[in-house]
PDB file of C-alpha atoms in Angstrom:
ATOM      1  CA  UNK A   1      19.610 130.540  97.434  1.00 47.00           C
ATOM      2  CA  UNK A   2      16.558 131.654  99.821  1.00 50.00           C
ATOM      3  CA  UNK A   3      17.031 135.184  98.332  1.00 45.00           C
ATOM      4  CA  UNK A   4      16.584 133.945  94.767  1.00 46.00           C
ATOM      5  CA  UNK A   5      13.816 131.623  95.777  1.00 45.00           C
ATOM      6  CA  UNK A   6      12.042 134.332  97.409  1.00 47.00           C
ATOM      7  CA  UNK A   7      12.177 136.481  94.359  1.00 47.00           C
ATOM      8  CA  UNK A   8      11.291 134.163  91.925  1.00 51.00           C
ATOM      9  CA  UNK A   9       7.529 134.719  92.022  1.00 55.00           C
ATOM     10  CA  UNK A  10       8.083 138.467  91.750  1.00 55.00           C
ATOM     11  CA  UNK A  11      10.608 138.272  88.848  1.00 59.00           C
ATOM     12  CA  UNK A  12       9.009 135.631  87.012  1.00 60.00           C
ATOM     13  CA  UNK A  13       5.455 137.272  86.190  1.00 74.00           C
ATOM     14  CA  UNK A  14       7.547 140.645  85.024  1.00 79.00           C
ATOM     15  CA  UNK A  15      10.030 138.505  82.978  1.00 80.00           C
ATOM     16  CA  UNK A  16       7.056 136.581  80.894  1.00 84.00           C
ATOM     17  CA  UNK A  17       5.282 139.805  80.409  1.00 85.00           C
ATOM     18  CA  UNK A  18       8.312 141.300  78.902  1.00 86.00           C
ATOM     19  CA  UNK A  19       9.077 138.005  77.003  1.00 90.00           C
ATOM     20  CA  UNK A  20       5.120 138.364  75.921  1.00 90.00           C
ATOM     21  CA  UNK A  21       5.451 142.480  74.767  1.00 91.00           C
ATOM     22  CA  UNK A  22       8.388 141.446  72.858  1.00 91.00           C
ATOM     23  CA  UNK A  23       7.138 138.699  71.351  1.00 94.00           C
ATOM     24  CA  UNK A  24       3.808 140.182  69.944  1.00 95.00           C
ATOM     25  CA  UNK A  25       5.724 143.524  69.135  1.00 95.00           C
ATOM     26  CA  UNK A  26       8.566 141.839  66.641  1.00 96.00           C
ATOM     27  CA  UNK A  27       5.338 139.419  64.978  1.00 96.00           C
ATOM     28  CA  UNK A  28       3.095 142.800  64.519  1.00 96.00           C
ATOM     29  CA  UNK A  29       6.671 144.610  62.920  1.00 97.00           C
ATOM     30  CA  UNK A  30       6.504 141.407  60.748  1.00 97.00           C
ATOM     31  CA  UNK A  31       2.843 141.438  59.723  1.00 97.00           C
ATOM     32  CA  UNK A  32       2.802 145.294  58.912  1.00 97.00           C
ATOM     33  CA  UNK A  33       6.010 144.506  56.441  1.00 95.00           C
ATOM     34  CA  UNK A  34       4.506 142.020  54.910  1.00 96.00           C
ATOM     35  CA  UNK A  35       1.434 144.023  54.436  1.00 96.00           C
ATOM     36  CA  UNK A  36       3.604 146.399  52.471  1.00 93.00           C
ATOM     37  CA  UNK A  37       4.195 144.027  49.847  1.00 93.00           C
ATOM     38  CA  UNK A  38       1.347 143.633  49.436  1.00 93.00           C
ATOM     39  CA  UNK A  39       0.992 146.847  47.175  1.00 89.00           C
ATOM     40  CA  UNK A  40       0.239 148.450  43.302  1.00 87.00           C
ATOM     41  CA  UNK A  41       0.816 151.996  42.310  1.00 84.00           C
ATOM     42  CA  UNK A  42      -2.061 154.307  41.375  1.00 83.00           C
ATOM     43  CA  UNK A  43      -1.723 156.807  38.483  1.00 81.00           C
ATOM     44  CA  UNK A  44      -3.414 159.513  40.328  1.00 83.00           C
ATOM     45  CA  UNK A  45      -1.838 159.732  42.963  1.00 83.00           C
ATOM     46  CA  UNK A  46       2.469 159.767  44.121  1.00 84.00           C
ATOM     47  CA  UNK A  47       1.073 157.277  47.209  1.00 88.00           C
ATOM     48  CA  UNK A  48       0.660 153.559  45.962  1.00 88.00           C
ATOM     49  CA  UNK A  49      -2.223 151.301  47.448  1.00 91.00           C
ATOM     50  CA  UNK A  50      -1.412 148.946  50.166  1.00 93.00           C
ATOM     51  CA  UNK A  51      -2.542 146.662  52.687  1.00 96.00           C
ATOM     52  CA  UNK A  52      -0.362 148.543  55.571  1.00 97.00           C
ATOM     53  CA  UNK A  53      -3.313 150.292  57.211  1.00 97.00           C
ATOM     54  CA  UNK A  54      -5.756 147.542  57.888  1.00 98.00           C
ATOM     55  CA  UNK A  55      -2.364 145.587  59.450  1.00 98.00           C
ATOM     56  CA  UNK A  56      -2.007 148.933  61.659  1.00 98.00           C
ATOM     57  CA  UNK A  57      -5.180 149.309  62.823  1.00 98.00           C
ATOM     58  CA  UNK A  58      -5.400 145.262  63.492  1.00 98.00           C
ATOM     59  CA  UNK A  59      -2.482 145.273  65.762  1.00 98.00           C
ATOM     60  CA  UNK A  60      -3.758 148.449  67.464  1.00 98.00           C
ATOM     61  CA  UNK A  61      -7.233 146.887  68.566  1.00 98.00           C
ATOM     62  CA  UNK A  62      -5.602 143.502  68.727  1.00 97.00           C
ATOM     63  CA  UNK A  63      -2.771 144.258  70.987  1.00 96.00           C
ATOM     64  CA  UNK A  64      -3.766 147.258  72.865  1.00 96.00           C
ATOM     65  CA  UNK A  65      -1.766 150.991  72.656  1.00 97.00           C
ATOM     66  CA  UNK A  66       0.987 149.941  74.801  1.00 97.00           C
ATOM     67  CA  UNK A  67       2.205 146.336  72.464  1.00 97.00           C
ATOM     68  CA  UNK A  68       1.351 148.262  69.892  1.00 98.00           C
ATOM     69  CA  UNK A  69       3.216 151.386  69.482  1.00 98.00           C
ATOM     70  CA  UNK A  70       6.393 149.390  70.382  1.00 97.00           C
ATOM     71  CA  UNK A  71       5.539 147.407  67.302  1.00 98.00           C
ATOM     72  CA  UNK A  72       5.002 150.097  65.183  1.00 98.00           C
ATOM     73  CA  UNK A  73       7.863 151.609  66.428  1.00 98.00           C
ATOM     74  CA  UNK A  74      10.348 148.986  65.804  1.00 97.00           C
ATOM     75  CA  UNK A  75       8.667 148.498  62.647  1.00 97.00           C
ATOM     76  CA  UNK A  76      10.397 152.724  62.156  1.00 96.00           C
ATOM     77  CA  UNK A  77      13.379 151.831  63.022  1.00 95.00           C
ATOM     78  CA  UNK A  78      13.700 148.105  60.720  1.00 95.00           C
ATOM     79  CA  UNK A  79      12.455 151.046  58.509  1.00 93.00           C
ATOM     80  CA  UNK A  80      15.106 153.216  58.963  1.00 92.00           C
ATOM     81  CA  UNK A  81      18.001 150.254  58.941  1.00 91.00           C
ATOM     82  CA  UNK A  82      17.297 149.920  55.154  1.00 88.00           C
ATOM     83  CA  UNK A  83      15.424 146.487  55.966  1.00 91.00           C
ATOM     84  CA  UNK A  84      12.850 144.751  53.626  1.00 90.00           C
ATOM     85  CA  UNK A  85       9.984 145.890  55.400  1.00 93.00           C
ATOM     86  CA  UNK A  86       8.606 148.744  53.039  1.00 90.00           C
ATOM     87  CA  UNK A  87       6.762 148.724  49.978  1.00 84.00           C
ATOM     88  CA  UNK A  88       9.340 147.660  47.460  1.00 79.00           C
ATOM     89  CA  UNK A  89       8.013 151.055  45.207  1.00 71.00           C
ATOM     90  CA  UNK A  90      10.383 153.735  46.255  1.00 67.00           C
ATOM     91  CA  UNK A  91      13.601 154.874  47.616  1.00 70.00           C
ATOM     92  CA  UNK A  92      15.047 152.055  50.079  1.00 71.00           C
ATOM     93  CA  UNK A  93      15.391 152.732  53.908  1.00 75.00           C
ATOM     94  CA  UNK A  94      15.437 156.364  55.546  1.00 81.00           C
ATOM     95  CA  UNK A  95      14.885 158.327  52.095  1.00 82.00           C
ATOM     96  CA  UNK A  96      11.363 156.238  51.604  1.00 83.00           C
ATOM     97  CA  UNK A  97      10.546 157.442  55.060  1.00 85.00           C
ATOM     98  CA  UNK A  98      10.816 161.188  53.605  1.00 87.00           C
ATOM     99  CA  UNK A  99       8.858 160.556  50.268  1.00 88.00           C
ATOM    100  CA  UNK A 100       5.517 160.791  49.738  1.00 89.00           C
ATOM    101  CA  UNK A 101       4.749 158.148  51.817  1.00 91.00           C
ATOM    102  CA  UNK A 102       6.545 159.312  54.801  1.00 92.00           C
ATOM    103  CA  UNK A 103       3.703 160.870  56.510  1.00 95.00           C
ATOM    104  CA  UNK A 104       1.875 157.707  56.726  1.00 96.00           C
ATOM    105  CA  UNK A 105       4.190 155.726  57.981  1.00 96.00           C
ATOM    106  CA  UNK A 106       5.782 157.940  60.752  1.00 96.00           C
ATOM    107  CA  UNK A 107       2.096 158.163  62.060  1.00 98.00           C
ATOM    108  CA  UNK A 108       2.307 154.355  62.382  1.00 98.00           C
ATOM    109  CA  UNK A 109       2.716 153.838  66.346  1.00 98.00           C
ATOM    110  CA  UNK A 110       0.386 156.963  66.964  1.00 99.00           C
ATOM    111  CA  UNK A 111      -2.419 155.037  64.995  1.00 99.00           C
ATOM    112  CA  UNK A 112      -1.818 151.921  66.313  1.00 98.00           C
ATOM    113  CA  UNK A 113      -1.833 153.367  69.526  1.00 98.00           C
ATOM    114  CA  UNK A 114      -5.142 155.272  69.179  1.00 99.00           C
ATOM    115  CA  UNK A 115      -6.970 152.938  67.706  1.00 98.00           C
ATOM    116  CA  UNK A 116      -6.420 150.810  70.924  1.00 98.00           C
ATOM    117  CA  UNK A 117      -6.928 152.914  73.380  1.00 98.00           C
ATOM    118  CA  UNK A 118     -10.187 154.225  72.056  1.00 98.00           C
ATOM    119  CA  UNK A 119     -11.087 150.184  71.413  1.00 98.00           C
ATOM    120  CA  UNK A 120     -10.100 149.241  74.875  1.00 96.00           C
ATOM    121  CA  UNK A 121     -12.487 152.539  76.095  1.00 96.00           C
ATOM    122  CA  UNK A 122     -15.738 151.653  73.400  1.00 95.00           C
ATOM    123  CA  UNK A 123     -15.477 148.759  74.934  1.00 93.00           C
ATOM    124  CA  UNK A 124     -16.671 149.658  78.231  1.00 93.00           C
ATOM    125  CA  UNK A 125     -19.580 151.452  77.115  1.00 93.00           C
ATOM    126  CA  UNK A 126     -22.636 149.714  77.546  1.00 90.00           C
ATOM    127  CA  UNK A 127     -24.456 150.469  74.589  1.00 90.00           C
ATOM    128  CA  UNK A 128     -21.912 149.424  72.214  1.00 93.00           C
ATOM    129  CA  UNK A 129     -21.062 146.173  70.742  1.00 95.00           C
ATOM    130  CA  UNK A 130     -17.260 144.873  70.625  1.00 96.00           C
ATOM    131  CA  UNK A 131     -17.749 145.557  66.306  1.00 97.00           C
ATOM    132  CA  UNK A 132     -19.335 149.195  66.671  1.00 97.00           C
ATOM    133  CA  UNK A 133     -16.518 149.907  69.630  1.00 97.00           C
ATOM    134  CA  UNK A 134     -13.961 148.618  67.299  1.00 98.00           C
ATOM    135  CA  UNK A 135     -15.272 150.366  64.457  1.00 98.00           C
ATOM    136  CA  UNK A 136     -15.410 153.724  65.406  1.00 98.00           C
ATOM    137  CA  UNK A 137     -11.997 152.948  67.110  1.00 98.00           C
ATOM    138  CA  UNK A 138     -10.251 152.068  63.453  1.00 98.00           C
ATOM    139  CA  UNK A 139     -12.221 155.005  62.435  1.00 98.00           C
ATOM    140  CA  UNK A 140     -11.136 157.647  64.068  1.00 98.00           C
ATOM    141  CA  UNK A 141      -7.132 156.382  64.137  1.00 99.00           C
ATOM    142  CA  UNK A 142      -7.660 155.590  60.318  1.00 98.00           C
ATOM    143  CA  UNK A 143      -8.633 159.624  59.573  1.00 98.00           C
ATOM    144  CA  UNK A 144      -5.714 160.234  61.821  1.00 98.00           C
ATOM    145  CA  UNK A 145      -3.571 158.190  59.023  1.00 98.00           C
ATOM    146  CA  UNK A 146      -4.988 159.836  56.611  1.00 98.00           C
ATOM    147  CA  UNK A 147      -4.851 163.489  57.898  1.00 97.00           C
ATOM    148  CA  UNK A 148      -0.884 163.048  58.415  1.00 97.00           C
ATOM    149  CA  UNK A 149      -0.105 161.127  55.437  1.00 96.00           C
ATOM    150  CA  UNK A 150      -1.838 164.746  53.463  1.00 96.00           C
ATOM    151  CA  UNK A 151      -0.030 166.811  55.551  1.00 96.00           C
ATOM    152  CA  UNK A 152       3.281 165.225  54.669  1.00 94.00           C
ATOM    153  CA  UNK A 153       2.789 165.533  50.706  1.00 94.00           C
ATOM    154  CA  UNK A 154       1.386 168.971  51.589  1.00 95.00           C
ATOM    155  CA  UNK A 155       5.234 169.283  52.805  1.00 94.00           C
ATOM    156  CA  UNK A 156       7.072 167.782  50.038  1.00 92.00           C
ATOM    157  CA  UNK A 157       5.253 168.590  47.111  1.00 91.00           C
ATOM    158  CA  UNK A 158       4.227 172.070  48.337  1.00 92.00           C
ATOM    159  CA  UNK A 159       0.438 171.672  47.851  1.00 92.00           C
ATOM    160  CA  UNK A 160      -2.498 173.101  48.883  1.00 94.00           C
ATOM    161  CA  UNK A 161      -4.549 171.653  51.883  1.00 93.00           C
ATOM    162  CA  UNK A 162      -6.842 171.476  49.067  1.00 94.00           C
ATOM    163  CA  UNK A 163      -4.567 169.765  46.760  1.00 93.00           C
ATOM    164  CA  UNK A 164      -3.148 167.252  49.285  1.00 93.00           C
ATOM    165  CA  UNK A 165      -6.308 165.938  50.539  1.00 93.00           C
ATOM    166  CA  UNK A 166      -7.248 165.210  47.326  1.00 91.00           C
ATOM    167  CA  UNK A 167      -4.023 162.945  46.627  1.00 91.00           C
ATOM    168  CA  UNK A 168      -3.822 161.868  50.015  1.00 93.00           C
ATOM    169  CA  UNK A 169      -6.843 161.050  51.256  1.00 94.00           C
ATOM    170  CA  UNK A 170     -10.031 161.343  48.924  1.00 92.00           C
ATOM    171  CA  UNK A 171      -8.793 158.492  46.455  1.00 90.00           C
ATOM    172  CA  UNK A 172      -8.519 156.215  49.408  1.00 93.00           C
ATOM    173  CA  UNK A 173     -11.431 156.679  51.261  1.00 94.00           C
ATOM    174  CA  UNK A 174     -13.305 153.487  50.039  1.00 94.00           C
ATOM    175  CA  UNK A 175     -10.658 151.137  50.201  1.00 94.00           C
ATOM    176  CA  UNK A 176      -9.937 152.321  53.848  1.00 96.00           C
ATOM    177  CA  UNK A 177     -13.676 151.858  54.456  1.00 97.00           C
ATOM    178  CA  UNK A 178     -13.156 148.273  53.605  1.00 97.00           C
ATOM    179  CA  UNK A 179      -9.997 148.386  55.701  1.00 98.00           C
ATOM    180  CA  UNK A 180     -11.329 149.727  58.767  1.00 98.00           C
ATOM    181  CA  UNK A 181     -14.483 147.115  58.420  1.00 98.00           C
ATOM    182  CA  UNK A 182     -12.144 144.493  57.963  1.00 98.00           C
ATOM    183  CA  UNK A 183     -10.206 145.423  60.966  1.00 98.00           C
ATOM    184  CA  UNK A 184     -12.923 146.014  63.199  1.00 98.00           C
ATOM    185  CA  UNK A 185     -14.489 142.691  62.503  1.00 98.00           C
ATOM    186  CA  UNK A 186     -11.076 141.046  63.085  1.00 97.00           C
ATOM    187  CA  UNK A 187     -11.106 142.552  66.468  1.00 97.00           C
ATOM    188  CA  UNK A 188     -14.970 142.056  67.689  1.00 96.00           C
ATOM    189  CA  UNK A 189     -14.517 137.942  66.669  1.00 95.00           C
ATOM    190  CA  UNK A 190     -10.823 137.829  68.441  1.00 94.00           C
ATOM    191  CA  UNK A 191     -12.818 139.628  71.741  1.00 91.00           C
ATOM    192  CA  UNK A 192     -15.559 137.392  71.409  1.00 89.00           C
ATOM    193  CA  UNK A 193     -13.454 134.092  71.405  1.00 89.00           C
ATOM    194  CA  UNK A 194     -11.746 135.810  74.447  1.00 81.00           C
ATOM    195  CA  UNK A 195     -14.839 136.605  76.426  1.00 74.00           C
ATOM    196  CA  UNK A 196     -15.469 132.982  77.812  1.00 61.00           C
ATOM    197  CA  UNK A 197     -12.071 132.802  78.719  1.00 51.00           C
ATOM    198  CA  UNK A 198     -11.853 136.158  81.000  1.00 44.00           C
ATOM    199  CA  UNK A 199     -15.512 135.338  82.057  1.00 37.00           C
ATOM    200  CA  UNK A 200     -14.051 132.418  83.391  1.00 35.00           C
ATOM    201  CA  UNK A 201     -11.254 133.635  85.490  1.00 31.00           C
TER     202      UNK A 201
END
């Protein structure tokens, strides 16, 4: 009885922050598959629009690298169990994963995880506001999305660098704009509710 007593302030903390990751990794797995139902095709291009990326790069500068690339990464492997989570155009479960959009999604966690750590870094810096941190954060991880999502129909469909940038990333350009705006000024008015809290403690 002393023994557990003892250890009950030690074990508690770690067991809530667990509890906490968990949580907030399963409800950003949830929010990127809704996201990809919310979705159209385009006839110029095998990759259909959807709302995935601004949900990636939220979570990312929301949740910070660690939360979530284990969100992300769940969200593979609901993915890869032949759950509801993907954009309903497409093959179902794994073979999705190795269409044309494959090279997006597997990028996922990376993204996610990038666009945090760079947020939780911009942050820091002085002579940047929580938006223009953010911003440059989504940026960056949203060319990453965009660099592997060409590189994996430059893989499948045998194109050109040439030829898969232009399906996989010149068409979307201005709707990731939006996206990345979007995200980033989901993130700078989450920090700035935050701010009077941690000012406080």
């Amino acid at each position: 009885m002393n023994t557990t007593t003892a250890l009950s302030p030690a074990v508690l903390p770690r067991r809530h922050a667990l509890l906490r990751h968990t949580g907030l990794a399963l409800s950003g797995s949830l929010l990127v598959a809704i996201s990809a139902h919310i979705s159209f095709p385009l006839f110029f291009t095998p990759v259909p629009f959807t709302l995935q990326p601004l949900a990636v790069l939220a979570i990312g500068l929301l949740l910070g690298p660690a939360i979530a690339f284990s969100s992300l990464s769940l969200y593979l492997l609901e993915a890869m169990a032949a759950l509801p989570v993907l954009a309903p155009m497409g093959a179902p479960g794994p073979l999705h994963i190795f269409g044309p959009t494959g090279g997006y999604i597997i990028a996922f966690p990376f993204v996610a995880a990038l666009a945090g750590w760079l947020y939780s870094r911009g942050r820091r810096m002085p002579l940047l506001s929580n938006f223009a941190a953010a911003l440059i954060a989504a940026a960056v991880a949203d060319l990453l999305l965009l660099t592997s999502g060409s590189a994996g129909l430059m893989t499948l469909l045998h194109l050109s660098p040439a030829h898969a940038f232009e399906f996989g990333m010149v068409p979307f350009l201005p709707g990731e704009g939006l996206k990345v705006a979007a995200a980033a000024a989901l993130a700078a008015g989450f920090t700035r509710l935050r701010q009077p809290n941690t000012s406080a403690e």
